[in-house]
PDB file of C-alpha atoms in Angstrom:
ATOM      1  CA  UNK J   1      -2.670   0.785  17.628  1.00  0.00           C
ATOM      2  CA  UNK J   2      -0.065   1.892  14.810  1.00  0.00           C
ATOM      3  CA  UNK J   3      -0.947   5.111  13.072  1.00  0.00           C
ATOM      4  CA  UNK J   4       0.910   7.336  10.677  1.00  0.00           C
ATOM      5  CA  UNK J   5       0.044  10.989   9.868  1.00  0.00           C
ATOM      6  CA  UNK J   6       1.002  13.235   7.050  1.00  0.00           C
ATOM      7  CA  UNK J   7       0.869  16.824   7.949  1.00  0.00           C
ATOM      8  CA  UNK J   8       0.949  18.513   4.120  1.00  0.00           C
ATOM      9  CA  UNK J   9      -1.568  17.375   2.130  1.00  0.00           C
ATOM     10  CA  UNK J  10      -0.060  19.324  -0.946  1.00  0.00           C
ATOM     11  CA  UNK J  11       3.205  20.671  -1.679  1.00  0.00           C
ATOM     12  CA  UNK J  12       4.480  22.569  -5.457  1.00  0.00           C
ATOM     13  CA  UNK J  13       8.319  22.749  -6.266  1.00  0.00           C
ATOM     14  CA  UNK J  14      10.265  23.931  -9.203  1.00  0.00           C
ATOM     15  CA  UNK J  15      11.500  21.299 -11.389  1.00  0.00           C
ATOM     16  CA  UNK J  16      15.341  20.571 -10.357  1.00  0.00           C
ATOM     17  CA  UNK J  17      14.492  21.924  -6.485  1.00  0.00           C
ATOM     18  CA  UNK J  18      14.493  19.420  -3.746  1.00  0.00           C
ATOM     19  CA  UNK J  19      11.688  18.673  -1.562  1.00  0.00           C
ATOM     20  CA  UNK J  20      11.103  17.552   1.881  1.00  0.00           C
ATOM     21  CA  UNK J  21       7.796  15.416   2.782  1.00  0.00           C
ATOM     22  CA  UNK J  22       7.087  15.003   6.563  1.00  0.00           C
ATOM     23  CA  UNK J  23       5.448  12.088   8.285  1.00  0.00           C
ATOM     24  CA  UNK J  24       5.160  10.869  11.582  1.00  0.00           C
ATOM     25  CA  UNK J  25       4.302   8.160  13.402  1.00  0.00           C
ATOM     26  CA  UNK J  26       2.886   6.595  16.492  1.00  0.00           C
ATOM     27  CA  UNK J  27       3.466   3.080  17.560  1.00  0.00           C
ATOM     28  CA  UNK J  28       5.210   0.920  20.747  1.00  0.00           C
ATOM     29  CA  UNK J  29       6.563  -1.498  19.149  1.00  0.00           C
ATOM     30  CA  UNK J  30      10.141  -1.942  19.009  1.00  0.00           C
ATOM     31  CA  UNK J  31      10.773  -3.638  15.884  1.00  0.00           C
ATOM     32  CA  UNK J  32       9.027  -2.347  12.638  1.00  0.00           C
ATOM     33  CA  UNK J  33       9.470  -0.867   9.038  1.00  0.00           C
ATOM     34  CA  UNK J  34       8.605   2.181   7.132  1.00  0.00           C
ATOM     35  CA  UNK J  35       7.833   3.165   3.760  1.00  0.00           C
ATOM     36  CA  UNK J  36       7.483   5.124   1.015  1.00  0.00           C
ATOM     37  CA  UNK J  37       5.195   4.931  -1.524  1.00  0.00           C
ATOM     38  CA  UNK J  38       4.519   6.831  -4.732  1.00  0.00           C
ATOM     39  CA  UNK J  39       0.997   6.402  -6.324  1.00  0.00           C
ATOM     40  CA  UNK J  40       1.039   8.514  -9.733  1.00  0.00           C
ATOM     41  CA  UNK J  41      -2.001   9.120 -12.141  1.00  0.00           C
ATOM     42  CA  UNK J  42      -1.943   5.459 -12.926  1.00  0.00           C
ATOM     43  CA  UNK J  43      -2.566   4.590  -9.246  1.00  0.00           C
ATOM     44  CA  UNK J  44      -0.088   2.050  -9.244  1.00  0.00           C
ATOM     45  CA  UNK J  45       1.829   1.475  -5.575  1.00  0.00           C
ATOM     46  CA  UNK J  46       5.561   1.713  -6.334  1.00  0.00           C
ATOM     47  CA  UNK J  47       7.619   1.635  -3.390  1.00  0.00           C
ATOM     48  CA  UNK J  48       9.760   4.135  -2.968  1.00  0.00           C
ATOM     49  CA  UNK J  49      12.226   3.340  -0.569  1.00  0.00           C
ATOM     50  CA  UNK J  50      12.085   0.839   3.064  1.00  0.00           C
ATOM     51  CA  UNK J  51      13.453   1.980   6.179  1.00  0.00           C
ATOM     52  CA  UNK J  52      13.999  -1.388   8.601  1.00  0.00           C
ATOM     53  CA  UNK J  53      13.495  -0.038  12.223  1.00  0.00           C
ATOM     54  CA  UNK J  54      16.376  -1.348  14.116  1.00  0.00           C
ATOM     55  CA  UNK J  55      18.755   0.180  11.517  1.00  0.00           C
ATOM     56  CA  UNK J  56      20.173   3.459  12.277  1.00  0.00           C
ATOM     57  CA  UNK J  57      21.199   4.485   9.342  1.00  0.00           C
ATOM     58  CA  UNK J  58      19.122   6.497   6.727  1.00  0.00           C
ATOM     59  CA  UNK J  59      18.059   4.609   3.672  1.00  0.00           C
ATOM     60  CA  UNK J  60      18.455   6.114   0.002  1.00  0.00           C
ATOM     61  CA  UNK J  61      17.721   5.328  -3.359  1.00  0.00           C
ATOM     62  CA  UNK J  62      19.071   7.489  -5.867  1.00  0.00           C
ATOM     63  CA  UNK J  63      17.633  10.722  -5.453  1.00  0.00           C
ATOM     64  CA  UNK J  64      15.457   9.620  -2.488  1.00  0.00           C
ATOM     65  CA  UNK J  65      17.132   9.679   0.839  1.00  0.00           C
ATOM     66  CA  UNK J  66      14.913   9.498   4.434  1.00  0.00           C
ATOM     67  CA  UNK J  67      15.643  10.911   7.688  1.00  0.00           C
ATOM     68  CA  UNK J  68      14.678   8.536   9.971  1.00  0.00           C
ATOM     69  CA  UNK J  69      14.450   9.471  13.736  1.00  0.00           C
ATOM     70  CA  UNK J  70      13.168   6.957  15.650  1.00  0.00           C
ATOM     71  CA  UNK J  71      12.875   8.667  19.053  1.00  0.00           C
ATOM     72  CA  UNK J  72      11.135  11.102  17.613  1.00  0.00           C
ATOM     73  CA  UNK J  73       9.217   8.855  15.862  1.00  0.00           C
ATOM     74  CA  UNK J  74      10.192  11.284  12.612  1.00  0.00           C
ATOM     75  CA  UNK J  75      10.180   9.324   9.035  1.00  0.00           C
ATOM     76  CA  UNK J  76      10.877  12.438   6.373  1.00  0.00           C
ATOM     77  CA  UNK J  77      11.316  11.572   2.658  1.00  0.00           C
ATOM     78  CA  UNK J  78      13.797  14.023   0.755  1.00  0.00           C
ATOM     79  CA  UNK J  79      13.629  13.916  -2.765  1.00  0.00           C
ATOM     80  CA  UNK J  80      16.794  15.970  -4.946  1.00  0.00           C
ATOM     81  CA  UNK J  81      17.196  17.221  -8.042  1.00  0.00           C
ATOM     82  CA  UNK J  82      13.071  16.382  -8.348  1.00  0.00           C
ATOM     83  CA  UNK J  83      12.171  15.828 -11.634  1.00  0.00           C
ATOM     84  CA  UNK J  84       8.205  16.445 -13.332  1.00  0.00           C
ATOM     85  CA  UNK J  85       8.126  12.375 -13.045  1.00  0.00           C
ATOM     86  CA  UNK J  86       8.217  12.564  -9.734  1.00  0.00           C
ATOM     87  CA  UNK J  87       4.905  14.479  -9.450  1.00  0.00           C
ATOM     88  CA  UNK J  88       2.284  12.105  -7.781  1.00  0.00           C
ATOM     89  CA  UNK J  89       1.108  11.382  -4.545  1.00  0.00           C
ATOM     90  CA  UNK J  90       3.288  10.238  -1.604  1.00  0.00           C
ATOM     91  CA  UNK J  91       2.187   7.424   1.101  1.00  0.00           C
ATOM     92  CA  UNK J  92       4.045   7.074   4.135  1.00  0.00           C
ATOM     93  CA  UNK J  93       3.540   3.778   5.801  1.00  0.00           C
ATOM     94  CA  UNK J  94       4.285   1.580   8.538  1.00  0.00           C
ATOM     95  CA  UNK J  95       3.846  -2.354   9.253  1.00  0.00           C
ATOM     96  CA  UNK J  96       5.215  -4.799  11.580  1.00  0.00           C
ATOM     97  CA  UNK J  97       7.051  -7.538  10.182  1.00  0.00           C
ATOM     98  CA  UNK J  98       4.785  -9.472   8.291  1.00  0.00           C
ATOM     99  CA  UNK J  99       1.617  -7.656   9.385  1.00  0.00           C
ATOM    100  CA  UNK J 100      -0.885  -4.785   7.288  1.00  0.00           C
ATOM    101  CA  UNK J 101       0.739  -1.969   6.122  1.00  0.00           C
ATOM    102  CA  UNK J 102      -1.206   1.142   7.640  1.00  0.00           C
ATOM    103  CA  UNK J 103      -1.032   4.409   5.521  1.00  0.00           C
ATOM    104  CA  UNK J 104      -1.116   7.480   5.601  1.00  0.00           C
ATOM    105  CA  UNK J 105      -3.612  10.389   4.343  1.00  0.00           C
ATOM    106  CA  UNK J 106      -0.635  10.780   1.363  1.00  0.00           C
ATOM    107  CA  UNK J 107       0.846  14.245   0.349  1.00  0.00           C
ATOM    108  CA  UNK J 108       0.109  15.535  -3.315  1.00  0.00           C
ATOM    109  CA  UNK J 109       3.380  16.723  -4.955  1.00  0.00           C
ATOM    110  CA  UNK J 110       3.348  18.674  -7.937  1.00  0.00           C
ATOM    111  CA  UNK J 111       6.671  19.186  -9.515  1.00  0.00           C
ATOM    112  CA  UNK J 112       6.401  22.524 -11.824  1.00  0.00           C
ATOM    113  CA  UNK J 113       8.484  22.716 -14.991  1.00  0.00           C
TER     114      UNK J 113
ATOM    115  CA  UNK Z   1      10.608 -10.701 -13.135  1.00  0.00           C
ATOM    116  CA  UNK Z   2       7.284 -12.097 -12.129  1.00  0.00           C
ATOM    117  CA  UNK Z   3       4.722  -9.151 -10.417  1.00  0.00           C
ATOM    118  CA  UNK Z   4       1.390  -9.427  -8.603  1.00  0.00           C
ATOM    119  CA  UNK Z   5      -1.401 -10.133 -10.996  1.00  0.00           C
ATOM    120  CA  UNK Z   6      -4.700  -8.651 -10.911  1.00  0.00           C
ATOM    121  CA  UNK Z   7      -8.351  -9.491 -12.520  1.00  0.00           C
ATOM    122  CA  UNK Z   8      -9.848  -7.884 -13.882  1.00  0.00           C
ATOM    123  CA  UNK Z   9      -7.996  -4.678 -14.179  1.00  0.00           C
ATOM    124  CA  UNK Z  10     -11.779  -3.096 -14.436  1.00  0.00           C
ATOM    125  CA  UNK Z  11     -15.304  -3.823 -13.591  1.00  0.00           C
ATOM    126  CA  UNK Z  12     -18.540  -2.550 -13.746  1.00  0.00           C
ATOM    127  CA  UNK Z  13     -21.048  -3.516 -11.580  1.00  0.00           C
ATOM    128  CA  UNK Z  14     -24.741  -2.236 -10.988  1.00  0.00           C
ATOM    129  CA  UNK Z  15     -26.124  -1.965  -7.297  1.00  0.00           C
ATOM    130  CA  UNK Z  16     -27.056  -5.037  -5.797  1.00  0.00           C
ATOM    131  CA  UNK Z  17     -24.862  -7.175  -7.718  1.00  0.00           C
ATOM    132  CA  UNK Z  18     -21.965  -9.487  -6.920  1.00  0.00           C
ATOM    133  CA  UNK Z  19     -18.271  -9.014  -8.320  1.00  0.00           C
ATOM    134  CA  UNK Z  20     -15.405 -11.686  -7.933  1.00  0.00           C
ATOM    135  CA  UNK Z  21     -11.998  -9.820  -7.584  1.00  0.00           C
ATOM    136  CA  UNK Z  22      -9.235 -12.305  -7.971  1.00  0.00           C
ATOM    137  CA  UNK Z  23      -5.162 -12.332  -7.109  1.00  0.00           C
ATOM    138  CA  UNK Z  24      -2.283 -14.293  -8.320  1.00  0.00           C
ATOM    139  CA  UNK Z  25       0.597 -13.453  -6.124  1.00  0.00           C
ATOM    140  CA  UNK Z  26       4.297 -13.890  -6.769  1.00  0.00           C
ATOM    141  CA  UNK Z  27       5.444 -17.296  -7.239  1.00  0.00           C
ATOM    142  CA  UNK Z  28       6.459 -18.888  -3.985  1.00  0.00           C
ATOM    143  CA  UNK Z  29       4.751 -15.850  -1.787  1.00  0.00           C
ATOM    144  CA  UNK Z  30       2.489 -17.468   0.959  1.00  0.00           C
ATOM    145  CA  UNK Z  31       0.887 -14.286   1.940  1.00  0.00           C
ATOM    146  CA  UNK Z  32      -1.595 -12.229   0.350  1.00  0.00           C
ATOM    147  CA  UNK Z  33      -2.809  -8.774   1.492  1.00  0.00           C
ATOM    148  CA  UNK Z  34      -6.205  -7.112  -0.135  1.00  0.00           C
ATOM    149  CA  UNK Z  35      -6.818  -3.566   0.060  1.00  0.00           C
ATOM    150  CA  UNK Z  36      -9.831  -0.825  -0.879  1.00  0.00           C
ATOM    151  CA  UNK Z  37      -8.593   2.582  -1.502  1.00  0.00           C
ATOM    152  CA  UNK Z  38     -11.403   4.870  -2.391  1.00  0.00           C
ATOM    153  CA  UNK Z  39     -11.387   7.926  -4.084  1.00  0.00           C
ATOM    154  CA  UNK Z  40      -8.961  10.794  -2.930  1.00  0.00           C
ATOM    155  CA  UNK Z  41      -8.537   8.206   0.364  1.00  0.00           C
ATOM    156  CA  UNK Z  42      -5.304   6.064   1.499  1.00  0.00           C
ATOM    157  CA  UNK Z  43      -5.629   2.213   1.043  1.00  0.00           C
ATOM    158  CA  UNK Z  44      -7.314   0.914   3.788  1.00  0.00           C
ATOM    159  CA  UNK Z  45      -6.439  -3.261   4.851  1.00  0.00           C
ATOM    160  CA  UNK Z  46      -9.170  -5.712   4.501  1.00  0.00           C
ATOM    161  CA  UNK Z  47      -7.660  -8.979   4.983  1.00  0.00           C
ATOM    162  CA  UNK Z  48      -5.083 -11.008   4.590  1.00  0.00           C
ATOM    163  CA  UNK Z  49      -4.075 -14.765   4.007  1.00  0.00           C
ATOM    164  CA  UNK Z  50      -1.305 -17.296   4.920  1.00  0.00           C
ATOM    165  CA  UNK Z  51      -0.557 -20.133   3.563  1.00  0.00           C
ATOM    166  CA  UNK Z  52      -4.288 -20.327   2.702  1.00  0.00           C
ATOM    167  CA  UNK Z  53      -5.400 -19.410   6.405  1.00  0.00           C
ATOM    168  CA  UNK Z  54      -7.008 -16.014   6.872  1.00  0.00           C
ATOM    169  CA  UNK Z  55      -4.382 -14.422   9.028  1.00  0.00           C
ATOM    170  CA  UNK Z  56      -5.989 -10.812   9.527  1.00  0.00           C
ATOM    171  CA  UNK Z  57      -8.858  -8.650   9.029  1.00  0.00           C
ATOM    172  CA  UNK Z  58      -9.869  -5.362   8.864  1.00  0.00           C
ATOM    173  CA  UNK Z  59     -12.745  -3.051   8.310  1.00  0.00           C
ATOM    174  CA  UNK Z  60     -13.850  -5.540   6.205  1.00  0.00           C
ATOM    175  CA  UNK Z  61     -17.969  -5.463   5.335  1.00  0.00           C
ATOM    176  CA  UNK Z  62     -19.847  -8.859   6.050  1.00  0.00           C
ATOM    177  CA  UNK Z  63     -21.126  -8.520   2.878  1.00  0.00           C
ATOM    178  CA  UNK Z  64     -17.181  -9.299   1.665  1.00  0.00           C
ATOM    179  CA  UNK Z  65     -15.511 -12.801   1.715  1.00  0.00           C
ATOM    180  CA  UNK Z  66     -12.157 -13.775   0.408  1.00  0.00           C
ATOM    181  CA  UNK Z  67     -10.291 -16.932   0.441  1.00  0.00           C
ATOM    182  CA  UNK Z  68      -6.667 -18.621  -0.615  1.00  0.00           C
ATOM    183  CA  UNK Z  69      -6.669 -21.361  -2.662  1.00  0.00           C
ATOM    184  CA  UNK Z  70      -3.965 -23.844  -2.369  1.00  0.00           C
ATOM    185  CA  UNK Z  71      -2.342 -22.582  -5.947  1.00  0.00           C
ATOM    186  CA  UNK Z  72      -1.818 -19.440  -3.153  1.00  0.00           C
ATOM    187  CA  UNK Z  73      -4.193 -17.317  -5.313  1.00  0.00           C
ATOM    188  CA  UNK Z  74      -6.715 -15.810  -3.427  1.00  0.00           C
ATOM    189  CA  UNK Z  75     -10.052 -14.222  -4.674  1.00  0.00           C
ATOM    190  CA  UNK Z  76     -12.106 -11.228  -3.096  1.00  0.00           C
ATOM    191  CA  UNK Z  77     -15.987 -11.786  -2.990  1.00  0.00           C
ATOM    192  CA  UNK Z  78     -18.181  -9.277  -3.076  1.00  0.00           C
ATOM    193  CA  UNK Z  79     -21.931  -9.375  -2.717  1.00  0.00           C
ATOM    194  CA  UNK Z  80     -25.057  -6.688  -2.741  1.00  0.00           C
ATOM    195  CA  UNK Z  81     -22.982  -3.767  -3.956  1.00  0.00           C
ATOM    196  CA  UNK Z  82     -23.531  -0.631  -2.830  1.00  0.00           C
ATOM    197  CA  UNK Z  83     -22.034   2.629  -4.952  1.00  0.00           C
ATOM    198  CA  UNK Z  84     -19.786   2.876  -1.637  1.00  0.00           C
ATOM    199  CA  UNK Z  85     -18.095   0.241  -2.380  1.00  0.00           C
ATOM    200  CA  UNK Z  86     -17.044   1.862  -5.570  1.00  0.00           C
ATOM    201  CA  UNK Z  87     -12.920   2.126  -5.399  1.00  0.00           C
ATOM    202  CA  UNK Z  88      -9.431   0.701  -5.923  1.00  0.00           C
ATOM    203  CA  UNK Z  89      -8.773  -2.895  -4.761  1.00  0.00           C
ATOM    204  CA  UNK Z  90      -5.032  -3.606  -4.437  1.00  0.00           C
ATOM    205  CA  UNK Z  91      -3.897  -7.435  -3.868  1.00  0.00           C
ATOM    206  CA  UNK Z  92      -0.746  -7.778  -2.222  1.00  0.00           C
ATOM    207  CA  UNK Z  93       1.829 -10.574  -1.573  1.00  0.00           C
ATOM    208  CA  UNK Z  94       4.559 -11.644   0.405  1.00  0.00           C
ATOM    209  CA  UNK Z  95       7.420 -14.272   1.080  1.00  0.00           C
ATOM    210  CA  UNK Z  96       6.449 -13.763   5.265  1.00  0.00           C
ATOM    211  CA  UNK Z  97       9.912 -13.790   5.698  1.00  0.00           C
ATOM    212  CA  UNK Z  98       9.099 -11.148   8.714  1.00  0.00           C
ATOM    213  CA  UNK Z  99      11.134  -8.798   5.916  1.00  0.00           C
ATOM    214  CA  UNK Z 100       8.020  -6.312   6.134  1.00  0.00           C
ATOM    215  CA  UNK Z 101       8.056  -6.397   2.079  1.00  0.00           C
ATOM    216  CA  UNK Z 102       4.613  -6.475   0.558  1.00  0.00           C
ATOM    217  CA  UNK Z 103       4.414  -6.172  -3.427  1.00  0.00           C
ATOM    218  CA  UNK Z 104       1.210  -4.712  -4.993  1.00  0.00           C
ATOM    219  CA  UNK Z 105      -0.368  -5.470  -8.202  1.00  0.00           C
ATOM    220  CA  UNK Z 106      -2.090  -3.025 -10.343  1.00  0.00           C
ATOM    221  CA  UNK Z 107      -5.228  -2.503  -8.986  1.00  0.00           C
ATOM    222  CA  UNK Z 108      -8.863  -3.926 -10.049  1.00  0.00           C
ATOM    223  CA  UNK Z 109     -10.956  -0.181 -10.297  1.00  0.00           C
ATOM    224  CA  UNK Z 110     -14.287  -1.182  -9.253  1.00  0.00           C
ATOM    225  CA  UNK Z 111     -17.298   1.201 -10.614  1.00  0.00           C
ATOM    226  CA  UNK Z 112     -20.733   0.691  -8.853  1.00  0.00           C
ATOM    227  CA  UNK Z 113     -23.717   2.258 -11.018  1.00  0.00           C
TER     228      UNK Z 113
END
């Protein structure tokens, strides 16, 4: 079974700063993606940014970059220049092809002006 | 472009009773995910649909049903509600283009009194 685990359940940064949030993984499958999701006051699910498995290189999106280590089983998101829109909470995730996305616990980010 | 509809957006139900959560997906996506994410919780898979054949299930309670219709809008059925059951329902749909790319609609917020 797939699982995906958030260590920080709550993280504060200055307005402008950037911000690492950590999330690993656990899974033997070969072939699978990872996500990002932001979930703000609203509760809306706005992906962030998608991370196909087999591709080594790091996705970004704007300010939002990953570092994606696969052995490691490592999926961080790094967020630059954040911004007090980007306050919310964060949901890693994983699924297999077509298959349930499984999420994590999420990590509260509050960016401070 | 087109997004993931929802209805209702809101409901209010009282214990016991029966609420009918419904789901239009994206035109032309054959696939359609549901969800429950309770309060301060991740979203948690309940079952999905494709082309009109349930294709997964999770912890889903026997007291929920869900089907596709062949319009590829599905609808969530829940009976004797219990204030548990009290929570976020996201609908979710696909191309299954094994592209791992779900999109979610807004949520139906579900409030058992």
């Amino acid at each position: 079974a797939q699982t995906v685990t958030q260590s920080q359940p709550e993280m504060s940064v200055q307005e402008a700063e950037t911000v690492t949030l950590s999330c690993t993984y656990d899974t033997s499958e070969n072939n699978y993606y990872l996500f990002w999701y932001k979930q703000p006051p609203s509760r809306q699910m706005i992906l962030v940014i998608r991370q196909e498995a087999y591709k080594q290189q790091n996705a970004t999106e704007n300010r939002f970059s990953v570092n994606f280590q696969k052995a490691a089983k490592s999926f961080s998101l790094k967020i630059s220049d954040s911004q007090l829109g980007d306050t919310a909470m964060y949901f890693c995730a994983f699924t297999l092809r077509d298959d349930k996305i499984i999420f994590g616990k999420g990590t509260r980010l509050h960016i401070l002006p | 472009a087109a997004g993931v509809i929802q209805s209702p957006r809101h409901l209010i139900k009282e214990k016991r009773e029966t609420a009918t959560l419904k789901c239009y997906p994206i035109p032309r996506h054959d696939t359609v995910y549901w969800y429950q994410q309770g309060p301060g919780q991740d979203p948690q898979f309940l079952i999905s649909f494709y082309e009109k054949m349930q294709s997964d299930k999770g912890s889903i309670p026997d007291r929920f049903s869900a089907q596709q219709f062949s319009d590829y809008h599905s609808e969530l059925n829940m009976s004797s509600l219990e204030l548990g059951d009290s929570a976020l329902y996201f609908c979710a749909s696909s191309a299954g283009q094994g592209l791992g790319e779900q999109y979610f609609g807004p949520g139906t917020r579900l409030t058992v009194t």
